[in-house]
Short mmCIF file of C-alpha atoms in Angstrom, two decimals:
data_model
loop_
_atom_site.label_atom_id
_atom_site.label_comp_id
_atom_site.label_asym_id
_atom_site.label_seq_id
_atom_site.Cartn_x
_atom_site.Cartn_y
_atom_site.Cartn_z
CA MET A 272 -35.66 28.25 -2.53
CA LEU A 273 -37.65 28.71 -5.75
CA THR A 274 -34.70 27.49 -7.77
CA ASP A 275 -34.41 24.42 -5.54
CA LEU A 276 -38.07 23.59 -6.11
CA LEU A 277 -37.69 23.99 -9.87
CA GLN A 278 -34.67 21.69 -9.98
CA SER A 279 -35.92 19.15 -7.44
CA THR A 280 -36.10 15.49 -8.45
CA ASP A 281 -37.62 14.24 -5.19
CA GLY A 282 -40.45 11.77 -5.35
CA GLY A 283 -43.86 12.04 -3.71
CA VAL A 284 -44.06 15.80 -4.33
CA PHE A 285 -47.33 17.70 -4.31
CA LEU A 286 -46.67 21.34 -5.20
CA ILE A 287 -49.28 24.08 -5.42
CA ILE A 288 -48.83 27.40 -7.19
CA GLN A 289 -51.33 29.73 -5.57
CA ASP A 290 -52.25 32.82 -7.57
CA SER A 291 -55.02 35.41 -7.79
CA ALA A 292 -56.60 37.78 -10.28
CA SER A 293 -53.85 40.34 -9.59
CA CYS A 294 -51.02 37.95 -10.52
CA CYS A 295 -51.34 34.84 -12.70
CA GLY A 296 -49.16 31.85 -11.88
CA ARG A 297 -49.49 30.00 -15.19
CA ASP A 298 -46.14 31.20 -16.53
CA LEU A 299 -44.45 29.79 -13.42
CA LEU A 300 -46.39 26.57 -13.94
CA LYS A 301 -45.04 26.37 -17.49
CA SER A 302 -41.53 26.93 -16.11
CA PHE A 303 -41.93 23.85 -13.92
CA ILE A 304 -42.98 21.92 -17.03
CA SER A 305 -39.94 23.19 -18.94
CA TYR A 306 -37.52 22.25 -16.15
CA ALA A 307 -39.03 18.76 -15.92
CA LEU A 308 -38.74 18.23 -19.68
CA HIS A 309 -35.09 19.29 -19.62
CA ARG A 310 -34.49 16.55 -17.02
CA ASP A 311 -35.82 13.99 -19.53
CA GLU A 312 -39.02 13.47 -17.55
CA ALA A 313 -42.41 12.75 -19.08
CA VAL A 314 -45.03 15.38 -18.24
CA HIS A 315 -48.80 14.90 -18.36
CA VAL A 316 -50.92 18.05 -18.35
CA LEU A 317 -54.62 18.16 -17.47
CA GLY A 318 -55.63 21.35 -19.27
CA PHE A 319 -58.97 22.80 -18.22
CA GLU A 320 -58.36 26.50 -18.76
CA VAL A 321 -56.14 26.98 -21.83
CA SER A 322 -55.71 25.17 -25.09
CA GLU A 323 -52.84 22.87 -25.97
CA ASP A 324 -51.23 25.47 -28.25
CA GLU A 325 -51.26 28.10 -25.52
CA MET A 326 -49.83 25.66 -22.98
CA LYS A 327 -46.99 24.67 -25.32
CA ASP A 328 -46.16 28.26 -26.21
CA GLY A 329 -42.56 28.90 -25.18
CA LEU A 330 -41.64 25.21 -24.97
CA LYS A 331 -39.11 24.39 -27.66
CA GLY A 332 -36.83 21.57 -28.73
CA SER A 333 -37.21 17.83 -28.88
CA GLN A 334 -38.22 17.72 -25.21
CA ILE A 335 -41.72 18.81 -26.13
CA GLN A 336 -42.36 15.30 -27.47
CA ARG A 337 -42.45 14.04 -23.87
CA LEU A 338 -45.29 16.45 -23.03
CA ARG A 339 -48.68 14.76 -23.13
CA PHE A 340 -51.59 17.20 -23.12
CA HIS A 341 -54.94 15.79 -22.01
CA ASN A 342 -57.55 18.12 -23.44
CA ALA A 343 -60.14 19.11 -20.88
CA HIS A 344 -60.45 22.63 -22.26
CA THR A 345 -62.68 21.98 -25.26
CA ASP A 346 -65.48 20.15 -23.46
CA PRO A 347 -64.72 20.15 -19.69
CA LEU A 348 -68.24 19.09 -18.64
CA GLY A 349 -68.84 16.57 -21.44
CA TRP A 350 -71.82 18.39 -22.92
CA ASN A 351 -70.69 17.88 -26.53
CA ASP A 352 -69.89 14.17 -26.12
CA GLU A 353 -66.35 14.71 -27.39
CA LYS A 354 -63.70 12.14 -26.57
CA THR A 355 -61.83 14.40 -24.21
CA PHE A 356 -61.09 14.36 -20.51
CA THR A 357 -63.92 15.79 -18.43
CA VAL A 358 -64.03 17.00 -14.85
CA GLN A 359 -66.41 14.16 -13.94
CA GLN A 360 -63.65 11.67 -14.82
CA PHE A 361 -61.38 13.00 -12.10
CA SER A 362 -60.61 9.89 -10.07
CA LEU A 363 -57.59 7.88 -9.00
CA GLU A 364 -58.20 5.13 -11.56
CA ALA A 365 -58.67 7.58 -14.45
CA LEU A 366 -55.53 9.55 -13.60
CA ARG A 367 -53.45 6.40 -13.30
CA HIS A 368 -54.76 5.21 -16.67
CA LEU A 369 -53.77 8.51 -18.32
CA VAL A 370 -50.24 8.43 -16.92
CA GLU A 371 -49.66 4.75 -17.68
CA GLN A 372 -50.58 5.18 -21.37
CA THR A 373 -47.04 6.31 -22.14
CA SER A 374 -44.04 4.17 -21.28
CA HIS A 375 -41.04 6.06 -19.93
CA PRO A 376 -38.14 4.90 -17.76
CA LYS A 377 -38.59 7.76 -15.30
CA PRO A 378 -41.72 8.46 -13.22
CA ALA A 379 -43.84 11.14 -14.84
CA ALA A 380 -44.98 14.48 -13.50
CA LEU A 381 -48.68 15.36 -13.51
CA VAL A 382 -49.57 19.03 -14.01
CA ILE A 383 -53.14 20.21 -13.34
CA ASP A 384 -54.30 23.49 -14.85
CA SER A 385 -56.15 24.15 -12.72
CA LEU A 386 -57.25 22.66 -9.42
CA SER A 387 -59.89 25.39 -9.17
CA TRP A 388 -61.85 23.82 -12.04
CA ILE A 389 -61.88 20.47 -10.22
CA LEU A 390 -62.76 21.99 -6.84
CA ARG A 391 -65.82 23.66 -8.38
CA HIS A 392 -67.27 20.25 -9.27
CA HIS A 393 -65.86 17.95 -6.56
CA SER A 394 -65.76 18.30 -2.79
CA PRO A 395 -62.39 19.22 -1.26
CA SER A 396 -62.27 15.90 0.62
CA ILE A 397 -62.52 13.89 -2.62
CA VAL A 398 -59.90 16.04 -4.36
CA CYS A 399 -57.48 15.83 -1.42
CA ARG A 400 -57.91 12.07 -1.03
CA THR A 401 -57.41 11.42 -4.75
CA LEU A 402 -54.29 13.59 -5.03
CA ASP A 403 -52.80 12.15 -1.83
CA GLN A 404 -53.30 8.55 -3.03
CA LEU A 405 -51.86 9.42 -6.44
CA ARG A 406 -48.81 11.10 -4.87
CA LYS A 407 -48.09 8.18 -2.55
CA GLY A 408 -48.88 5.43 -5.06
CA GLY A 409 -45.66 5.80 -7.06
CA THR A 410 -47.41 6.27 -10.41
CA VAL A 411 -46.12 9.84 -10.70
CA ARG A 412 -43.05 11.52 -9.27
CA ALA A 413 -44.77 14.83 -8.64
CA VAL A 414 -48.18 16.47 -8.82
CA ILE A 415 -48.08 20.19 -9.64
CA GLY A 416 -51.31 22.16 -9.53
CA LEU A 417 -52.36 25.73 -10.16
CA LEU A 418 -54.86 27.07 -7.63
CA HIS A 419 -56.77 30.36 -7.92
CA ALA A 420 -57.04 31.24 -4.22
CA ASP A 421 -59.50 34.11 -4.66
CA MET A 422 -62.09 31.77 -6.23
CA HIS A 423 -62.56 29.61 -3.13
CA GLN A 424 -63.33 29.94 0.53
CA ARG A 425 -60.40 30.16 2.88
CA GLY A 426 -61.12 26.74 4.40
CA THR A 427 -61.01 25.04 0.99
CA VAL A 428 -57.69 26.67 0.11
CA GLY A 429 -56.28 25.79 3.51
CA SER A 430 -57.30 22.13 3.23
CA VAL A 431 -55.64 21.65 -0.16
CA CYS A 432 -52.52 23.61 0.81
CA HIS A 433 -52.19 21.62 4.05
CA LEU A 434 -51.92 18.46 1.97
CA ALA A 435 -49.20 19.91 -0.29
CA THR A 436 -45.51 19.37 0.35
CA SER A 437 -44.75 22.85 -1.02
CA VAL A 438 -46.86 25.94 -1.65
CA ILE A 439 -45.76 28.90 -3.77
CA THR A 440 -47.89 32.02 -3.46
CA VAL A 441 -47.28 34.57 -6.22
CA ALA A 442 -48.04 38.28 -5.99
CA PRO A 443 -47.30 41.29 -8.22
CA GLY A 444 -43.82 42.77 -8.05
CA MET A 445 -42.64 46.37 -8.16
CA LYS A 446 -41.77 46.12 -11.85
CA GLY A 447 -43.98 44.92 -14.65
CA ASP A 448 -41.91 41.85 -15.51
CA GLU A 449 -41.31 40.82 -11.89
CA ALA A 450 -43.37 38.92 -9.36
CA VAL A 451 -42.96 37.98 -5.70
CA ALA A 452 -42.98 34.35 -4.53
CA LYS A 453 -43.57 33.38 -0.92
CA MET A 454 -42.78 29.72 -0.33
CA THR A 455 -43.79 27.24 2.34
CA LYS A 456 -42.22 23.80 2.41
CA ARG A 457 -43.19 20.83 4.54
CA SER A 458 -40.37 18.42 5.35
CA LYS A 459 -40.81 14.65 5.55
CA SER A 460 -41.16 14.89 9.33
CA GLY A 461 -44.14 17.20 8.92
CA LYS A 462 -42.32 20.33 10.04
CA VAL A 463 -43.37 23.43 8.13
CA VAL A 464 -40.53 25.67 6.98
CA GLN A 465 -41.06 29.06 5.42
CA ASP A 466 -38.33 30.18 3.07
CA VAL A 467 -35.49 28.35 4.79
CA SER A 468 -32.65 29.48 2.52
CA SER A 469 -29.77 30.71 4.68
CA ASP A 470 -29.25 33.85 2.62
CA SER A 471 -32.86 34.97 2.95
CA LEU A 472 -33.83 34.28 6.55
CA SER A 473 -33.60 36.67 9.46
CA ILE A 474 -34.16 35.52 13.03
CA ILE A 475 -35.35 38.07 15.55
CA LEU A 476 -34.90 37.12 19.20
CA PHE A 477 -37.07 38.73 21.83
CA PHE A 478 -36.13 38.14 25.49
CA SER A 479 -38.63 38.65 28.29
CA ALA A 480 -38.36 38.17 32.05
CA VAL A 481 -40.41 34.96 31.89
CA LYS A 482 -39.21 33.08 28.83
CA LYS A 483 -37.50 33.37 25.46
CA VAL A 484 -39.74 33.68 22.41
CA TYR A 485 -38.32 33.17 18.93
CA PHE A 486 -39.92 34.62 15.81
CA LEU A 487 -38.89 33.60 12.31
CA TYR A 488 -39.18 36.38 9.75
CA PRO A 489 -39.41 34.63 6.36
CA GLN A 490 -38.05 36.48 3.38
CA GLU A 491 -39.68 36.43 -0.05
CA GLU A 492 -38.06 36.05 -3.43
CA ILE A 493 -38.51 38.29 -6.42
CA PHE A 494 -38.45 36.41 -9.71
CA SER A 495 -38.89 37.02 -13.41
CA ILE A 496 -39.46 34.57 -16.27
CA ARG A 497 -37.66 34.83 -19.58
CA ASP A 498 -39.08 33.95 -22.98
CA ASP A 499 -37.51 30.48 -22.79
CA LEU A 500 -39.31 29.96 -19.42
CA THR A 501 -36.07 30.22 -17.43
CA VAL A 502 -36.68 31.65 -13.95
CA ILE A 503 -34.39 34.36 -12.59
CA THR A 504 -34.61 34.85 -8.81
CA GLN A 505 -33.27 37.35 -6.33
CA SER A 506 -33.76 37.72 -2.59
CA ARG A 507 -36.04 40.40 -1.32
CA PRO A 508 -34.37 43.08 0.87
CA SER A 509 -34.38 42.50 4.61
CA PRO A 510 -36.46 44.66 6.97
CA PRO A 511 -34.79 47.97 7.97
CA GLY A 512 -32.09 47.59 10.58
CA LEU A 513 -31.56 43.85 10.06
CA ARG A 514 -28.88 41.95 8.21
CA PRO A 515 -30.09 38.83 6.45
CA THR A 516 -27.24 36.59 7.55
CA GLU A 517 -26.68 37.90 11.10
CA PRO A 518 -29.30 37.36 13.81
CA ALA A 519 -30.34 40.50 15.61
CA GLU A 520 -30.79 40.41 19.35
CA GLN A 521 -33.11 42.75 21.14
CA GLU A 522 -33.57 42.84 24.91
CA MET A 523 -36.87 43.94 26.37
CA ASP A 524 -36.44 45.58 29.79
CA PRO A 525 -39.47 44.70 32.00
CA THR A 526 -38.56 47.52 34.43
CA ALA A 527 -38.41 50.28 31.83
CA LYS A 528 -41.88 51.77 32.46
CA LEU A 529 -42.18 51.22 36.23
CA THR A 530 -42.84 54.13 38.56
CA PHE A 531 -40.41 52.75 41.15
CA ASN A 532 -36.82 51.53 40.98
CA LEU A 533 -36.06 47.78 41.10
CA ARG A 534 -32.34 48.12 40.49
CA LEU A 535 -29.72 48.41 43.28
CA SER A 536 -26.77 50.72 43.35
CA GLY A 537 -23.34 49.45 44.41
CA ALA A 538 -23.70 50.75 47.98
CA GLU A 539 -27.20 49.27 48.30
CA ARG A 540 -26.03 45.89 47.06
CA GLU A 541 -23.09 45.89 49.54
CA ALA A 542 -25.39 46.74 52.45
CA LYS A 543 -27.77 43.97 51.40
CA GLU A 544 -24.98 41.39 51.43
CA LYS A 545 -23.95 42.40 54.98
CA LEU A 546 -27.46 42.14 56.36
CA SER A 547 -28.17 39.14 58.60
CA LEU A 548 -31.40 37.47 57.66
CA PRO A 549 -33.82 36.31 60.39
CA PHE A 550 -33.75 32.62 61.38
CA VAL A 551 -30.28 32.19 59.90
CA PHE A 552 -28.11 31.39 62.92
CA SER A 553 -24.42 32.06 63.17
CA LYS A 554 -22.10 29.59 64.93
CA GLU A 555 -22.01 31.78 68.03
CA LYS A 556 -25.77 31.92 68.22
CA LYS A 557 -26.11 28.14 67.77
CA THR A 558 -23.58 27.50 70.61
CA ALA A 559 -25.41 29.85 72.94
CA LEU A 560 -28.76 28.17 72.30
CA LEU A 561 -27.58 24.54 72.57
CA HIS A 562 -25.44 24.81 75.71
CA SER A 563 -27.10 25.59 79.03
CA VAL A 564 -25.78 28.30 81.25
CA PRO A 565 -26.00 28.57 85.09
CA GLY A 566 -29.44 29.60 86.21
CA SER A 567 -31.26 28.14 83.17
CA GLY A 568 -34.26 25.85 83.66
CA LYS A 569 -34.50 22.10 82.92
CA ILE A 570 -37.35 19.89 81.72
CA LEU A 571 -37.74 16.57 83.54
CA TYR A 572 -39.79 13.86 81.86
CA GLU A 573 -40.61 10.38 83.17
CA PRO A 574 -42.05 8.12 80.43
CA ASP A 575 -45.21 6.13 81.09
CA ALA A 576 -45.59 2.41 80.49
CA ASN A 577 -47.96 3.21 77.62
CA ASP A 578 -45.61 5.65 75.93
CA ASP A 579 -44.44 4.72 72.45
CA PHE A 580 -40.67 4.99 72.84
CA ASP A 581 -38.61 5.25 69.66
CA ASP A 582 -34.88 4.53 69.79
CA GLU A 583 -34.25 6.75 66.79
CA ASP A 584 -33.68 10.41 67.26
CA PRO A 585 -36.59 12.20 65.54
CA ASP A 586 -34.42 15.28 65.08
CA ASP A 587 -31.48 13.37 63.62
CA ASP A 588 -31.94 14.93 60.17
CA LEU A 589 -31.99 18.48 61.52
CA ASP A 590 -28.86 20.55 61.55
CA VAL A 591 -29.08 21.62 65.20
#
């Protein structure tokens, strides 16, 4: 799934790389830039946290000419009155103006390093509304942002990630050069899918006496980044006892811990089937009840003039 996101050319994309102090996601962010440049796309970078030289480190070839770095690192708050992008300029009009400065046949990609800088100086509602309008306006093909999740409250992170079409959460791997990526993708219909690749998804089915409950166990991908910013991925092992490509079925027996027996043996089941239930009449019993025999009584009834006589048989629908 990570490879699909790197190679995707879909429009209207808002992708968030969510990292923390234990695992930085900037190298993965630079890999997205490299993949976009190799597709002959123009890339605009809002750099708040690192310099232009550090951001371009590892990017080689003629493709780097299509990378436009907007310096917000030198003077992010505008205290030195330098002619650079500042965090106060973050608005829909300013972002559109930056992207439209360069003419390119393909829609550009906007990379924000990082969204945490912007969220520290703007409310989450303003940031979400601006990014959503920019994504849907057609000015850019994709918006890719780095978000330091441990710098914000959980509600702020949840609001921004809910707006995103894809979220990649990175965590440290077992080896020094590896990391773990857990991906969540929202389809166009709004359905949220976690790691939907067929080779990395196990479905565990639990059956109860009342209803069926399905749990999806999303797998994670281990990845490493080479010096040329190429991403190498591999699926994480499945939980013990499960095969990734074959669904496992487990039946929960509701009678397992009862102190009495609810199951019938063969002899008990046969005796139950032979038992006549009350109020279920056989043909012989019906005949005996409906036909009078000598010595039985009769009921004589003479209707009044005021009686409401109905020609229809009120018991016509009864099987008697």
